Structures are given as structure tokens and as C-alpha cells.
Amino acid sequence: MTTTMMTMTMMIMMKRREIMKMTMMILLQYQVGKRCTRQRRRKKKQKLLDTKWWGPTKKNDNVFKPYEPAFAVVEIGSHQFKVSNGDNIFTERLKFCEVNDKLILNKVLLLGSPSQTIVGRPIVPDGAVHAVVEEHALDAKVIIFKKKRRKNYRRTKGHRQELTKLRITNIEGVEKPLNELVEKPSNSAKKEQEKVAVSA
């Protein structure tokens, strides 16, 4: 009788060990899965906006640089924007940015100026667009109305898209044109040129 009891208790203990092993395996798989989702989320956030963190602006920061006639095509999230110095653009809400934060947008697809155009394959390696977060806002309301006739089915729903307003402060990667001083010819030089033209 005692031997059968002993074997029964041993069997129960073995089953408990197996159950514990199984639960530990499940917990480990769950934690690994959790870690993977965290990494995926991080990658997604990085992909959403490929930026470098600079921190908030200060009151005495001279944010704007003198205007240069240059433009850039920037990818933010899955949208592309054509921007130049001083432009304001509305993007989808950037959740990890606060108001007055400086951003560097690295996904520059194209840079252009009066003297040159640089096309990226797919991005321009030295190109960067500096921006400042102006505000977080909501877009105008869009009403979604569904109806199926003769079925007494009507659904009305509203949606306001969350937006972030960015102000473009600088575009890097385009060579700045040199301001060469061109001397105006004097009146006597003009008259001499006219005389030469007439005599020829």
C-alpha cells in the first residue's frame, strides 16, 4: 500500500514538474514575443520619421537663416512634401515631439536650387532639412455617412485628423551660390564700345 502511494506521489510530482516546465516555456515565449513587438514598435517609430533629437529651442536662438532660393522634397512618414526656407507644413501627428522642438529630417529625396538639382537614389546622403515644431492641432471634421436603402441602416461618424505643424528653418546639402560683385561699366566705357561697334 505504501509503495503504491509512493509511486502515485512521484507521478504527481513528475506531472507537476512537466506542467511547470510547460508554463515556463510559455512565459519565455511570451516575453520574447513582447520584446519583438517592442523592437518592431521602435523600428516603426524610427521609420515614421527619420530624425535626430535636438531638444527645445531657446528664446535667444536665431532660428531663421537668410533666405536662399532652394527647395527640397522630404519624406515624412509615408507622405512627401516640397519645402523651402520659411515654409509651414502640416504632417500627421508626430507623437514623440513637443512644441518648440528642433528636428532634422534626413529623408531628403531631392534638392534643388537655381544653379543645380540633386536627385537622391533613393535619398540624398548629405541632404538635411531643419524644422521646428510649431503646434499640434486637429484638422477640419470629416463626416462619414453610410446608408443602405430600404434596410433602415444609417450610420454617421465624424473624424478629425491629428496634425503637427512644422516650420522649415534651413535646407542643407545644396551649395550656396557665391555672390560675385559685378562692376557696372562706366558711361565712357559704354561710349567706347559703341564707337568700336560703329567703326567695325
Short mmCIF file of C-alpha atoms in Angstrom, two decimals:
data_model
loop_
_atom_site.label_atom_id
_atom_site.label_comp_id
_atom_site.label_asym_id
_atom_site.label_seq_id
_atom_site.Cartn_x
_atom_site.Cartn_y
_atom_site.Cartn_z
CA MET A 1 0.00 0.00 0.00
CA THR A 2 2.76 2.39 0.87
CA THR A 3 4.67 1.60 -2.33
CA THR A 4 1.64 2.39 -4.46
CA MET A 5 1.17 5.65 -2.55
CA MET A 6 4.83 6.49 -3.12
CA THR A 7 4.57 5.80 -6.83
CA MET A 8 1.38 7.89 -7.03
CA THR A 9 3.02 10.84 -5.30
CA MET A 10 6.08 10.52 -7.56
CA MET A 11 3.85 10.51 -10.62
CA ILE A 12 2.03 13.60 -9.37
CA MET A 13 5.35 15.34 -8.70
CA MET A 14 6.58 14.45 -12.19
CA LYS A 15 3.40 15.82 -13.70
CA ARG A 16 3.82 18.99 -11.67
CA ARG A 17 7.38 19.35 -12.98
CA GLU A 18 6.18 18.91 -16.55
CA ILE A 19 3.42 21.45 -16.00
CA MET A 20 5.96 23.89 -14.51
CA LYS A 21 8.28 23.35 -17.49
CA MET A 22 5.44 23.97 -19.90
CA THR A 23 4.36 27.15 -18.12
CA MET A 24 7.97 28.39 -18.04
CA MET A 25 8.29 27.74 -21.78
CA ILE A 26 5.05 29.61 -22.46
CA LEU A 27 6.18 32.54 -20.30
CA LEU A 28 9.54 32.69 -22.08
CA GLN A 29 7.85 32.65 -25.48
CA TYR A 30 5.50 35.42 -24.34
CA GLN A 31 8.40 37.57 -23.11
CA VAL A 32 10.37 37.02 -26.32
CA GLY A 33 7.27 37.94 -28.31
CA LYS A 34 6.82 41.05 -26.18
CA ARG A 35 10.42 42.05 -26.80
CA CYS A 36 9.94 41.55 -30.54
CA THR A 37 6.85 43.76 -30.58
CA ARG A 38 8.75 46.46 -28.67
CA GLN A 39 11.55 46.32 -31.21
CA ARG A 40 9.02 46.44 -34.03
CA ARG A 41 7.38 49.47 -32.45
CA ARG A 42 10.75 51.20 -32.12
CA LYS A 43 11.62 50.47 -35.75
CA LYS A 44 8.20 51.70 -36.86
CA LYS A 45 8.64 54.92 -34.90
CA GLN A 46 12.10 55.42 -36.41
CA LYS A 47 10.73 54.67 -39.87
CA LEU A 48 7.85 57.10 -39.34
CA LEU A 49 10.22 59.99 -39.06
CA ASP A 50 13.93 59.51 -39.52
CA THR A 51 15.03 62.32 -37.25
CA LYS A 52 17.76 63.28 -34.83
CA TRP A 53 16.77 64.74 -31.48
CA TRP A 54 17.94 68.28 -30.77
CA GLY A 55 15.82 69.45 -27.86
CA PRO A 56 13.70 72.55 -27.37
CA THR A 57 14.57 75.94 -28.81
CA LYS A 58 15.71 78.78 -26.58
CA LYS A 59 14.43 82.34 -26.66
CA ASN A 60 17.73 83.79 -27.84
CA ASP A 61 18.17 81.16 -30.60
CA ASN A 62 18.32 82.78 -34.01
CA VAL A 63 16.30 80.09 -35.74
CA PHE A 64 15.90 81.59 -39.20
CA LYS A 65 18.81 81.86 -41.59
CA PRO A 66 18.86 84.28 -44.52
CA TYR A 67 16.64 83.17 -47.37
CA GLU A 68 18.29 81.10 -50.08
CA PRO A 69 16.27 80.17 -53.15
CA ALA A 70 16.50 76.40 -52.58
CA PHE A 71 13.88 73.71 -52.19
CA ALA A 72 13.79 70.09 -51.08
CA VAL A 73 11.41 67.14 -51.35
CA VAL A 74 11.21 65.47 -47.93
CA GLU A 75 9.54 62.22 -46.90
CA ILE A 76 7.81 62.30 -43.51
CA GLY A 77 6.06 59.06 -42.69
CA SER A 78 4.55 57.94 -45.98
CA HIS A 79 3.98 61.47 -47.33
CA GLN A 80 6.26 63.65 -49.44
CA PHE A 81 6.45 67.43 -49.12
CA LYS A 82 8.12 70.05 -51.31
CA VAL A 83 9.55 72.64 -48.90
CA SER A 84 11.74 75.73 -48.92
CA ASN A 85 13.05 78.07 -46.19
CA GLY A 86 10.31 79.59 -44.05
CA ASP A 87 7.55 77.23 -45.24
CA ASN A 88 4.92 75.86 -42.86
CA ILE A 89 3.69 72.31 -43.46
CA PHE A 90 1.12 70.12 -41.74
CA THR A 91 2.09 66.46 -41.24
CA GLU A 92 0.37 63.62 -39.48
CA ARG A 93 0.76 63.87 -35.71
CA LEU A 94 4.35 63.29 -34.52
CA LYS A 95 3.68 61.86 -31.06
CA PHE A 96 7.26 61.91 -29.79
CA CYS A 97 7.76 65.66 -30.43
CA GLU A 98 6.81 68.59 -28.23
CA VAL A 99 6.13 72.19 -29.27
CA ASN A 100 9.33 74.22 -30.00
CA ASP A 101 11.43 71.09 -30.58
CA LYS A 102 14.00 71.20 -33.36
CA LEU A 103 14.02 68.35 -35.88
CA ILE A 104 16.43 67.25 -38.58
CA LEU A 105 14.64 65.48 -41.42
CA ASN A 106 17.13 63.15 -43.11
CA LYS A 107 14.90 61.52 -45.72
CA VAL A 108 15.55 64.10 -48.44
CA LEU A 109 14.58 62.73 -51.85
CA LEU A 110 15.52 65.75 -53.95
CA LEU A 111 17.37 69.05 -53.52
CA GLY A 112 17.11 71.95 -55.92
CA SER A 113 18.40 75.48 -56.41
CA PRO A 114 18.67 77.87 -59.39
CA SER A 115 22.15 76.50 -60.16
CA GLN A 116 21.77 72.75 -59.54
CA THR A 117 19.42 69.85 -58.85
CA ILE A 118 20.41 66.78 -56.81
CA VAL A 119 18.24 63.67 -57.12
CA GLY A 120 18.60 61.00 -54.42
CA ARG A 121 18.81 57.27 -55.08
CA PRO A 122 16.51 56.97 -53.10
CA ILE A 123 17.74 59.65 -50.64
CA VAL A 124 20.39 62.37 -50.85
CA PRO A 125 23.22 61.31 -48.48
CA ASP A 126 24.31 64.82 -47.37
CA GLY A 127 20.87 66.42 -47.52
CA ALA A 128 19.04 67.52 -44.39
CA VAL A 129 16.10 69.78 -43.67
CA HIS A 130 15.91 71.57 -40.32
CA ALA A 131 12.46 72.21 -38.88
CA VAL A 132 10.81 73.47 -35.69
CA VAL A 133 7.56 72.06 -34.28
CA GLU A 134 5.07 74.94 -34.17
CA GLU A 135 1.95 73.27 -32.78
CA HIS A 136 -0.18 70.14 -32.57
CA ALA A 137 -3.66 70.68 -34.00
CA LEU A 138 -6.76 68.95 -35.33
CA ASP A 139 -7.83 69.04 -38.96
CA ALA A 140 -11.34 70.03 -40.06
CA LYS A 141 -14.04 67.49 -39.30
CA VAL A 142 -14.83 64.91 -41.96
CA ILE A 143 -18.26 63.28 -41.74
CA ILE A 144 -18.57 59.63 -42.73
CA PHE A 145 -22.16 58.72 -43.55
CA LYS A 146 -23.19 55.20 -44.53
CA LYS A 147 -26.60 54.19 -45.77
CA LYS A 148 -28.23 51.11 -47.23
CA ARG A 149 -31.51 51.93 -48.85
CA ARG A 150 -34.66 50.12 -47.83
CA LYS A 151 -32.84 48.40 -44.94
CA ASN A 152 -33.25 51.06 -42.23
CA TYR A 153 -29.45 51.31 -41.98
CA ARG A 154 -27.79 54.68 -41.39
CA ARG A 155 -24.52 55.39 -39.63
CA THR A 156 -22.98 58.83 -39.11
CA LYS A 157 -19.46 59.19 -37.83
CA GLY A 158 -17.08 62.15 -37.58
CA HIS A 159 -13.30 62.19 -37.78
CA ARG A 160 -10.72 64.90 -37.05
CA GLN A 161 -7.18 64.01 -38.09
CA GLU A 162 -4.42 64.94 -35.63
CA LEU A 163 -1.78 67.13 -37.28
CA THR A 164 1.61 68.62 -36.43
CA LYS A 165 2.63 71.98 -37.88
CA LEU A 166 6.32 72.22 -38.84
CA ARG A 167 8.21 75.37 -39.83
CA ILE A 168 11.18 74.82 -42.14
CA THR A 169 14.20 76.79 -40.98
CA ASN A 170 17.10 75.58 -43.12
CA ILE A 171 17.95 73.28 -46.03
CA GLU A 172 21.38 71.65 -46.09
CA GLY A 173 23.15 69.86 -48.91
CA VAL A 174 22.86 72.48 -51.67
CA GLU A 175 25.95 74.53 -52.49
CA LYS A 176 25.30 78.17 -51.77
CA PRO A 177 25.84 80.44 -54.79
CA LEU A 178 28.76 82.84 -54.44
CA ASN A 179 27.72 86.48 -54.50
CA GLU A 180 30.16 87.83 -57.05
CA LEU A 181 30.43 91.58 -57.39
CA VAL A 182 29.91 92.59 -60.99
CA GLU A 183 31.25 96.04 -61.82
CA LYS A 184 28.97 98.24 -63.84
CA PRO A 185 30.68 99.69 -66.89
CA SER A 186 31.05 103.45 -66.76
CA ASN A 187 29.49 105.78 -69.33
CA SER A 188 32.85 106.41 -71.05
CA ALA A 189 33.43 102.66 -71.46
CA LYS A 190 29.94 102.30 -73.00
CA LYS A 191 30.67 105.08 -75.49
CA GLU A 192 33.98 103.45 -76.45
CA GLN A 193 32.20 100.12 -77.07
CA GLU A 194 29.62 101.89 -79.25
CA LYS A 195 32.39 103.61 -81.26
CA VAL A 196 34.16 100.27 -81.80
CA ALA A 197 30.88 98.66 -82.90
CA VAL A 198 30.12 101.52 -85.32
CA SER A 199 33.62 101.53 -86.83
CA ALA A 200 33.55 97.77 -87.37
#
